[in-house]
């Protein structure tokens, strides 16, 4: 994962040190763990078009 | 000791100014004196605009004395978080990159406060570009908690909370993308309101993550928050996320009664991994509201388990979009904290971001269903007490990750845009505890009434930090 992250950032012309790569990798991996809850979310039923207008869910 | 003018609330000052018993200049000078006494220890201000403030105060005084009183904010000195534009004044965003940035026009909220006769005393410290939760700013210094200067005041609106809590301002504005009004309000023992997304214009407030950002007041009481909200709320054609809505007199809704109110409690998410003293303080306050006529219902919300992922992906991706060009060309000018966040935000794919928006929609639907059963939700504002600066926070004596935990209870309401207020609900080990009250969209009056009722039931929750009454 570290190598992929380093390659991705450098591919976008973003400078990154080895210590940063380690920290960013750890954070990215912690995000992937949060994603494990996706099993209970039936995303197919969520119409993405409903959310394209930011703030659209807040209505009186 | 008699109360000084800067120690008063908007509700106390407004009739005094209206009736010409106190002049805006006297109030402004009292506030500026307090800044002079305290700010070198707390570092709440990035810039103090004393001369301009005195000039504005004299103008307000002349207007009031000529019989042209504008309303409860007329002649009230306020300070503004330094990511909200004031025309022709340096607005740094707490950054080096924008360190000399002078906007040509003011944010809509600043224009609205001006129309209401507010006096501006300065620009307030924050985390760099508001991307943080501890207000340890690498360019303008660390802001300190007035209850214990070794501890963080919370961020990113740390300067806003500290100046309000210590009477260096009568009220302030902050911004909130993940907890940044409510967390520092909680850590400093004051009231912080994040309004419904779209109710208050964000035009002229520099974005951190535009779909999660909110502007709102930090005040000494719920009633003061209502007064500030009345001034800054309303549709703004300049803000694409602004929502048409009826403007409301929020302060009139503060009846001090919660009889018949249905309070929802979600134990699984909002009372999981919480400092025991905080949990006890919040639950005691809920019991007080029950004794005053409210009822409590335990609710389940399975989608909450997905909130953390969706909020974090949305926040880092939008923030990196805002700063993408500077991250390539001026990488060395960012502080370490935000630099790492921005690099992290370059990693999610378009699919990751859009799935986060789908989750967001599901969470919104879950909350809509919940608010058919209850009138408000109540939770702790944060799971731990203010940590020592530079150290990991503790939950029940166990060290935890600040990044994973600090905004856990606040972020669902950035993701959904629902209104949430943090109000003081007691003290643990001499440090303030905040309770979060959440309502359906545009029901700010309802949540502020619950906060106001708690203040009436427990006046002992409103204290000022001992450092505030320091005499030089």
Coordinates of C-alpha atoms in Angstrom, one line a residue:
Chain A
X1 CA 0.0 0.0 0.0
X2 CA 2.8 2.4 0.9
X3 CA 4.3 2.1 -2.6
X4 CA 0.9 2.7 -4.3
X5 CA 0.3 5.8 -2.2
X6 CA 3.8 7.2 -2.9
X7 CA 3.4 6.5 -6.6
X8 CA -0.1 8.1 -6.7
X9 CA 1.0 11.3 -5.0
X10 CA 4.2 11.6 -7.1
X11 CA 2.2 11.0 -10.2
X12 CA 0.2 14.1 -9.3
X13 CA 3.4 16.1 -8.9
X14 CA 2.9 16.2 -5.1
X15 CA 6.1 16.0 -3.1
X16 CA 6.1 13.4 -0.3
X17 CA 8.7 12.3 2.3
X18 CA 9.1 8.7 3.5
X19 CA 7.8 9.7 7.0
X20 CA 4.7 11.3 5.4
X21 CA 4.1 8.2 3.3
X22 CA 4.1 6.1 6.4
X23 CA 1.7 8.4 8.3
X24 CA -0.6 8.8 5.3
X25 CA -0.7 5.0 4.7
X26 CA -1.7 4.4 8.3
X27 CA -4.5 6.9 8.0
X28 CA -5.7 5.6 4.7
X29 CA -5.7 2.0 6.1
X30 CA -7.8 3.2 9.0
X31 CA -10.3 4.7 6.6
X32 CA -10.5 1.3 4.8
X33 CA -11.4 -0.3 8.1
X34 CA -14.3 2.2 8.5
X35 CA -15.6 1.0 5.1
X36 CA -16.2 -2.5 6.4
X37 CA -19.7 -1.3 7.5
X38 CA -20.7 -1.0 3.8
X39 CA -22.4 -4.4 4.1
X40 CA -25.3 -2.9 5.9
X41 CA -25.7 0.0 3.4
X42 CA -27.8 -0.8 0.4
X43 CA -26.2 1.8 -1.8
X44 CA -27.9 0.6 -4.9
X45 CA -31.1 2.1 -3.5
X46 CA -29.6 5.5 -3.1
X47 CA -30.1 7.6 -6.1
X48 CA -27.0 9.6 -6.6
X49 CA -28.9 12.3 -8.5
X50 CA -30.8 13.1 -5.3
X51 CA -27.6 14.3 -3.7
X52 CA -26.0 16.2 -6.5
X53 CA -27.4 19.5 -5.3
X54 CA -25.6 20.2 -2.0
X55 CA -27.8 21.0 0.9
X56 CA -30.8 19.5 -0.9
X57 CA -31.7 17.3 2.0
X58 CA -32.3 20.3 4.2
X59 CA -35.8 21.4 3.5
X60 CA -38.5 22.8 5.8
Chain B
X1 CA -17.3 42.4 42.8
X2 CA -19.6 44.3 40.5
X3 CA -20.0 42.9 37.0
X4 CA -18.1 44.8 34.3
X5 CA -19.7 45.7 31.0
X6 CA -17.6 43.1 29.0
X7 CA -18.9 40.4 31.4
X8 CA -22.5 40.9 30.3
X9 CA -24.5 39.1 27.7
X10 CA -26.1 40.5 24.6
X11 CA -29.5 40.2 26.3
X12 CA -28.3 42.2 29.3
X13 CA -26.5 44.9 27.3
X14 CA -29.2 45.4 24.6
X15 CA -31.7 47.2 26.9
X16 CA -29.0 49.2 28.5
X17 CA -27.7 50.5 25.2
X18 CA -31.3 51.0 23.9
X19 CA -32.2 53.1 26.9
X20 CA -28.9 55.0 26.7
X21 CA -27.8 53.8 30.2
X22 CA -24.6 52.4 28.6
X23 CA -22.9 53.6 25.5
X24 CA -21.4 51.3 22.8
X25 CA -18.1 53.0 23.3
X26 CA -18.0 52.1 27.0
X27 CA -18.8 48.4 26.2
X28 CA -16.1 48.4 23.4
X29 CA -13.5 49.9 25.7
X30 CA -14.2 47.3 28.4
X31 CA -13.8 44.5 25.8
X32 CA -10.6 46.0 24.5
X33 CA -9.2 46.4 28.1
X34 CA -9.9 42.7 28.7
X35 CA -8.1 41.7 25.5
X36 CA -5.2 43.8 26.7
X37 CA -5.1 42.0 30.0
X38 CA -5.6 38.4 28.8
X39 CA -4.7 37.8 25.2
X40 CA -1.0 37.5 25.7
X41 CA -1.7 34.4 27.8
X42 CA -4.4 32.9 25.6
X43 CA -3.6 33.9 22.0
X44 CA -7.2 34.1 20.9
X45 CA -6.6 37.0 18.5
X46 CA -4.6 37.1 15.3
X47 CA -5.4 40.8 14.9
X48 CA -7.0 43.4 17.2
X49 CA -8.6 46.3 15.3
X50 CA -8.9 48.6 18.3
X51 CA -8.9 51.9 16.5
X52 CA -11.5 50.9 13.9
X53 CA -13.6 49.4 16.7
X54 CA -13.6 52.6 18.7
X55 CA -14.5 54.6 15.6
X56 CA -17.4 52.2 14.9
X57 CA -18.5 52.4 18.6
X58 CA -18.6 56.2 18.4
X59 CA -20.7 56.0 15.3
X60 CA -23.1 53.5 17.0
X61 CA -23.3 55.7 20.0
X62 CA -24.2 58.7 17.9
X63 CA -26.9 56.7 16.1
X64 CA -28.4 55.4 19.3
X65 CA -28.4 58.8 21.0
X66 CA -30.1 60.2 17.9
X67 CA -32.9 57.7 18.4
X68 CA -31.9 55.4 15.6
X69 CA -31.6 52.1 17.6
X70 CA -31.3 49.2 15.2
X71 CA -31.9 46.2 17.5
X72 CA -30.3 43.9 20.1
X73 CA -26.9 43.8 18.3
X74 CA -26.5 47.5 17.9
X75 CA -23.3 48.6 19.6
X76 CA -22.3 45.1 20.6
X77 CA -18.6 44.3 20.1
X78 CA -18.0 41.0 18.4
X79 CA -14.9 39.4 16.9
X80 CA -14.8 37.2 13.8
X81 CA -12.9 34.0 13.1
X82 CA -10.1 34.8 10.7
X83 CA -11.4 32.7 7.8
X84 CA -14.4 35.0 7.4
X85 CA -13.8 38.0 5.2
X86 CA -13.9 41.6 6.4
X87 CA -13.4 43.9 3.4
X88 CA -10.1 45.7 3.3
X89 CA -8.8 43.8 6.4
X90 CA -6.1 41.1 6.2
X91 CA -7.8 37.8 6.4
X92 CA -5.2 35.1 6.9
X93 CA -7.3 31.8 7.3
X94 CA -4.6 31.1 9.9
X95 CA -2.2 30.4 7.0
X96 CA 1.1 31.6 5.6
X97 CA -0.2 31.4 2.1
X98 CA -3.0 33.8 2.7
X99 CA -1.0 35.7 5.3
X100 CA -1.3 39.0 3.4
X101 CA -4.7 38.4 1.7
X102 CA -7.0 41.4 1.8
X103 CA -10.5 40.7 0.5
X104 CA -12.3 43.4 -1.5
X105 CA -15.7 42.6 0.0
X106 CA -17.0 41.3 3.3
X107 CA -18.6 37.9 3.9
X108 CA -22.4 38.1 3.8
X109 CA -22.6 37.4 7.5
X110 CA -20.3 40.3 8.2
X111 CA -22.4 42.6 6.1
X112 CA -25.5 41.4 8.0
X113 CA -23.9 42.1 11.4
X114 CA -22.8 45.5 10.1
X115 CA -26.4 46.3 9.1
X116 CA -27.4 45.3 12.7
X117 CA -24.9 47.8 14.2
X118 CA -22.2 45.3 15.4
X119 CA -18.7 46.6 16.3
X120 CA -15.8 44.5 15.1
X121 CA -12.9 44.2 17.5
X122 CA -10.6 41.8 15.6
X123 CA -9.9 38.6 13.8
X124 CA -9.6 35.3 15.8
X125 CA -7.1 32.5 15.9
X126 CA -8.0 29.1 14.3
X127 CA -6.3 26.0 13.0
X128 CA -4.7 26.6 9.6
X129 CA -7.5 26.8 7.0
X130 CA -9.8 25.6 9.8
X131 CA -8.4 22.0 9.2
X132 CA -7.9 20.9 12.8
X133 CA -9.4 20.5 16.2
X134 CA -6.8 21.8 18.6
X135 CA -6.0 25.3 17.4
X136 CA -2.2 24.6 17.4
X137 CA -1.5 27.1 14.6
X138 CA 2.0 26.8 13.2
X139 CA 2.0 30.4 11.9
X140 CA 0.1 32.4 14.6
X141 CA 0.8 30.3 17.7
X142 CA -1.3 28.0 19.9
X143 CA -4.5 29.2 21.4
X144 CA -4.9 28.1 25.0
X145 CA -7.9 26.9 27.1
X146 CA -8.8 29.5 29.7
X147 CA -9.8 26.8 32.2
X148 CA -6.3 25.3 32.1
X149 CA -3.7 27.0 29.8
X150 CA -1.9 23.7 29.4
X151 CA -4.9 22.3 27.6
X152 CA -6.3 22.8 24.1
X153 CA -9.4 25.0 23.8
X154 CA -10.5 22.8 20.9
X155 CA -10.6 23.9 17.3
X156 CA -10.8 25.0 14.8
X157 CA -12.7 28.0 16.2
X158 CA -10.5 28.1 19.2
X159 CA -10.0 31.9 19.3
X160 CA -13.8 32.4 19.0
X161 CA -14.5 30.2 22.0
X162 CA -11.7 31.5 24.1
X163 CA -12.5 35.2 23.6
X164 CA -16.2 34.6 24.3
X165 CA -15.6 32.5 27.4
X166 CA -13.2 35.1 28.9
X167 CA -15.2 38.2 28.1
X168 CA -12.7 39.4 25.4
X169 CA -15.8 39.5 23.2
X170 CA -19.5 39.6 23.9
X171 CA -20.0 37.1 21.1
X172 CA -18.1 35.7 18.1
X173 CA -18.6 34.0 14.8
X174 CA -17.0 30.6 14.0
X175 CA -17.1 28.0 11.3
X176 CA -17.9 24.3 11.6
X177 CA -17.0 21.6 9.1
X178 CA -16.7 18.6 11.6
X179 CA -17.1 20.1 15.1
X180 CA -15.3 23.4 14.9
X181 CA -17.9 25.6 16.6
X182 CA -19.4 23.0 19.0
X183 CA -16.2 21.4 20.2
X184 CA -14.4 24.6 21.3
X185 CA -17.6 25.9 22.8
X186 CA -17.8 22.7 24.8
X187 CA -14.2 22.7 25.9
X188 CA -14.4 26.4 27.0
X189 CA -17.9 26.2 28.7
X190 CA -20.0 28.4 26.4
X191 CA -22.8 27.9 23.8
X192 CA -21.9 27.1 20.2
X193 CA -24.5 26.8 17.4
X194 CA -24.1 25.1 14.1
X195 CA -27.2 26.1 12.1
X196 CA -28.9 24.1 9.4
X197 CA -26.8 23.9 6.2
X198 CA -28.1 26.6 3.9
X199 CA -29.7 28.8 6.6
X200 CA -26.6 31.0 7.1
X201 CA -24.7 32.2 4.0
X202 CA -21.1 30.9 3.6
X203 CA -20.3 33.5 1.0
X204 CA -17.0 35.1 2.0
X205 CA -16.1 32.3 4.5
X206 CA -13.1 30.5 3.1
X207 CA -14.0 26.9 2.4
X208 CA -12.5 23.9 4.1
X209 CA -15.0 21.4 2.6
X210 CA -17.8 23.3 1.0
X211 CA -20.6 20.8 1.4
X212 CA -19.8 20.3 5.2
X213 CA -19.0 23.9 6.1
X214 CA -21.3 26.1 8.3
X215 CA -21.0 29.5 9.8
X216 CA -22.5 30.1 13.3
X217 CA -22.3 32.0 16.6
X218 CA -20.4 31.2 19.8
X219 CA -22.1 33.0 22.7
X220 CA -22.4 33.2 26.4
X221 CA -26.0 32.0 26.4
X222 CA -28.6 30.3 24.1
X223 CA -30.6 33.5 24.0
X224 CA -27.5 35.4 22.7
X225 CA -27.1 32.7 20.0
X226 CA -30.7 33.3 19.0
X227 CA -30.0 37.0 18.6
X228 CA -26.9 36.5 16.5
X229 CA -28.7 33.9 14.4
X230 CA -31.6 36.3 13.7
X231 CA -29.1 38.7 12.3
X232 CA -27.1 36.3 10.1
X233 CA -29.8 33.9 8.8
X234 CA -31.5 34.2 5.5
X235 CA -31.2 33.4 1.8
X236 CA -28.2 34.7 -0.1
X237 CA -28.1 34.6 -3.8
X238 CA -24.2 34.6 -3.6
X239 CA -24.1 31.2 -1.9
X240 CA -25.2 28.3 -4.1
X241 CA -26.0 26.2 -1.1
X242 CA -28.2 28.8 0.5
X243 CA -31.8 27.7 1.0
X244 CA -35.0 29.8 0.7
X245 CA -36.7 29.6 4.1
X246 CA -38.9 31.8 6.2
X247 CA -36.9 33.9 8.5
X248 CA -37.8 33.4 12.1
X249 CA -37.6 35.3 15.4
X250 CA -35.6 32.6 17.2
X251 CA -35.4 34.5 20.5
X252 CA -39.2 34.5 20.8
X253 CA -39.1 30.7 20.8
X254 CA -37.1 30.6 23.9
X255 CA -40.0 30.0 26.3
X256 CA -38.1 28.1 29.0
X257 CA -40.5 25.2 28.8
X258 CA -39.9 21.7 27.5
X259 CA -43.2 20.2 28.6
X260 CA -44.2 17.5 26.2
X261 CA -40.9 17.6 24.3
X262 CA -39.8 14.1 23.1
X263 CA -36.0 13.6 23.5
X264 CA -34.3 10.8 21.6
X265 CA -31.2 9.1 22.9
X266 CA -29.0 6.8 20.8
X267 CA -26.9 4.8 23.2
X268 CA -25.0 2.7 20.6
X269 CA -23.3 5.6 18.9
X270 CA -23.5 8.7 21.1
X271 CA -22.8 7.0 24.5
X272 CA -20.2 4.6 23.3
X273 CA -16.6 5.2 24.4
X274 CA -17.2 8.3 26.5
X275 CA -15.5 9.6 29.5
X276 CA -17.7 8.5 32.4
X277 CA -17.9 11.9 34.0
X278 CA -19.1 13.4 30.7
X279 CA -21.7 10.7 30.3
X280 CA -23.0 11.3 33.8
X281 CA -23.2 15.0 33.4
X282 CA -25.1 14.7 30.1
X283 CA -27.5 12.1 31.6
X284 CA -28.1 14.2 34.7
X285 CA -29.1 17.1 32.4
X286 CA -31.4 14.9 30.4
X287 CA -33.0 13.8 33.7
X288 CA -33.5 17.5 34.7
X289 CA -35.3 18.1 31.4
X290 CA -37.5 15.0 32.1
X291 CA -38.4 16.4 35.5
X292 CA -39.3 19.6 33.7
X293 CA -41.8 17.7 31.5
X294 CA -39.9 16.2 28.6
X295 CA -40.0 12.5 27.8
X296 CA -37.1 10.3 26.7
X297 CA -37.1 7.6 24.0
X298 CA -34.2 5.3 23.1
X299 CA -33.7 5.1 19.4
X300 CA -31.7 3.0 17.0
X301 CA -30.0 4.4 13.9
X302 CA -28.0 1.7 12.1
X303 CA -26.6 4.1 9.4
X304 CA -24.6 6.0 12.0
X305 CA -21.9 3.3 11.7
X306 CA -21.1 4.7 8.2
X307 CA -21.0 8.3 9.2
X308 CA -17.3 8.4 10.1
X309 CA -16.2 7.1 6.7
X310 CA -18.5 9.3 4.7
X311 CA -17.6 12.4 6.6
X312 CA -13.8 11.8 6.4
X313 CA -13.8 11.0 2.7
X314 CA -16.0 14.0 1.9
X315 CA -13.9 16.4 4.0
X316 CA -10.5 15.4 2.8
X317 CA -11.5 15.2 -0.8
X318 CA -13.2 18.6 -0.9
X319 CA -10.3 20.2 1.1
X320 CA -7.8 18.8 -1.3
X321 CA -9.8 20.1 -4.2
X322 CA -9.7 23.6 -2.7
X323 CA -5.9 23.5 -2.1
X324 CA -4.8 21.2 -5.0
X325 CA -2.8 23.8 -6.9
X326 CA -1.0 25.2 -3.8
X327 CA -0.2 21.7 -2.7
X328 CA 1.8 21.3 -5.9
X329 CA 3.4 24.7 -6.1
X330 CA 3.7 25.9 -2.4
X331 CA 3.8 22.6 -0.5
X332 CA 6.4 23.9 1.9
X333 CA 4.2 26.8 3.0
X334 CA 1.6 24.6 4.6
X335 CA 2.0 23.5 8.2
X336 CA 2.5 19.8 8.8
X337 CA -1.0 19.0 10.0
X338 CA -2.9 20.3 7.0
X339 CA -0.2 19.3 4.5
X340 CA -0.8 15.7 5.6
X341 CA -4.6 16.0 5.4
X342 CA -4.4 17.5 1.9
X343 CA -2.1 14.7 0.7
X344 CA -4.4 12.1 2.2
X345 CA -7.3 13.8 0.3
X346 CA -5.6 13.2 -3.0
X347 CA -6.1 9.5 -2.6
X348 CA -9.9 8.8 -2.7
X349 CA -11.3 7.9 -6.1
X350 CA -14.3 9.5 -7.6
X351 CA -16.2 6.3 -6.7
X352 CA -15.1 6.7 -3.1
X353 CA -16.4 10.3 -3.0
X354 CA -19.7 9.5 -4.6
X355 CA -20.3 6.4 -2.4
X356 CA -19.7 8.7 0.5
X357 CA -22.5 11.0 -0.9
X358 CA -24.8 8.0 -1.2
X359 CA -24.2 7.1 2.4
X360 CA -24.9 10.7 3.3
X361 CA -28.3 10.4 1.7
X362 CA -29.1 7.3 3.6
X363 CA -28.0 8.9 6.9
X364 CA -30.3 11.8 6.1
X365 CA -33.2 9.5 5.5
X366 CA -32.5 7.7 8.8
X367 CA -32.5 11.0 10.7
X368 CA -35.7 12.1 8.9
X369 CA -37.4 8.9 10.1
X370 CA -36.0 9.5 13.6
X371 CA -37.4 13.0 13.8
X372 CA -40.9 11.6 13.1
X373 CA -40.6 9.9 16.5
X374 CA -38.8 12.5 18.6
X375 CA -38.4 16.3 18.6
X376 CA -34.7 16.5 19.5
X377 CA -31.8 14.2 20.0
X378 CA -29.3 14.7 22.8
X379 CA -25.7 13.5 23.1
X380 CA -22.4 14.6 24.6
X381 CA -20.7 17.1 22.3
X382 CA -17.3 15.2 22.6
X383 CA -16.2 12.0 24.2
X384 CA -13.3 13.3 26.4
X385 CA -12.2 16.3 28.4
X386 CA -9.9 18.9 26.8
X387 CA -6.5 17.2 26.3
X388 CA -3.1 18.6 27.3
X389 CA -1.6 20.4 24.3
X390 CA 0.6 17.9 22.4
X391 CA -0.7 14.9 24.3
X392 CA -3.2 12.2 23.4
X393 CA -6.6 12.5 24.9
X394 CA -7.8 10.1 27.5
X395 CA -11.1 8.2 27.7
X396 CA -11.5 6.6 31.1
X397 CA -7.7 6.7 31.6
X398 CA -7.0 5.0 28.3
X399 CA -5.1 7.0 25.6
X400 CA -7.1 7.3 22.3
X401 CA -6.4 8.7 18.8
X402 CA -7.5 12.4 18.6
X403 CA -8.1 12.1 14.9
X404 CA -10.5 9.1 15.3
X405 CA -12.4 10.3 18.3
X406 CA -12.6 14.1 18.8
X407 CA -15.4 14.9 16.4
X408 CA -17.2 11.6 16.5
X409 CA -20.4 13.0 18.0
X410 CA -20.4 16.2 16.0
X411 CA -19.8 14.9 12.4
X412 CA -23.2 13.3 11.7
X413 CA -24.6 16.9 11.7
X414 CA -22.1 18.2 9.2
X415 CA -22.9 15.3 7.0
X416 CA -26.6 15.8 7.2
X417 CA -26.6 19.5 7.7
X418 CA -29.0 19.3 10.7
X419 CA -28.8 22.0 13.3
X420 CA -26.9 21.3 16.5
X421 CA -26.0 23.3 19.6
X422 CA -23.5 22.6 22.3
X423 CA -24.5 24.0 25.7
X424 CA -22.6 23.7 29.0
X425 CA -24.0 20.9 31.3
X426 CA -21.5 20.8 34.2
X427 CA -17.9 20.3 35.1
X428 CA -15.6 17.3 35.5
X429 CA -12.2 17.8 37.3
X430 CA -12.8 21.6 37.0
X431 CA -13.2 21.4 33.2
X432 CA -16.5 22.2 31.4
X433 CA -18.6 19.6 29.8
X434 CA -20.8 20.3 26.7
X435 CA -24.1 18.6 25.8
X436 CA -25.2 18.6 22.1
X437 CA -28.9 19.1 21.2
X438 CA -29.9 18.3 17.6
X439 CA -33.1 19.0 15.8
X440 CA -34.8 18.6 12.4
X441 CA -33.7 21.0 9.6
X442 CA -34.5 24.6 10.3
X443 CA -35.7 24.0 13.9
X444 CA -33.0 26.1 15.5
X445 CA -35.6 27.8 17.7
X446 CA -36.5 24.4 19.2
X447 CA -32.9 23.3 20.0
X448 CA -32.0 26.7 21.4
X449 CA -35.1 26.6 23.6
X450 CA -33.9 23.3 25.1
X451 CA -30.5 24.8 25.7
X452 CA -32.1 27.9 27.2
X453 CA -34.3 25.8 29.5
X454 CA -31.3 23.9 30.7
X455 CA -29.6 27.2 31.5
X456 CA -32.6 28.2 33.5
X457 CA -32.8 24.9 35.4
X458 CA -29.0 24.9 36.1
X459 CA -27.6 28.4 36.4
X460 CA -24.6 26.9 38.1
X461 CA -23.4 25.5 34.7
X462 CA -22.6 29.1 33.5
X463 CA -19.3 30.0 35.0
X464 CA -16.3 32.0 33.9
X465 CA -12.8 30.6 34.0
X466 CA -10.9 32.0 37.0
X467 CA -8.2 33.5 34.7
X468 CA -10.9 35.8 33.3
X469 CA -11.1 38.0 36.4
X470 CA -7.3 38.5 36.6
X471 CA -6.4 42.0 37.7
X472 CA -3.2 43.6 36.4

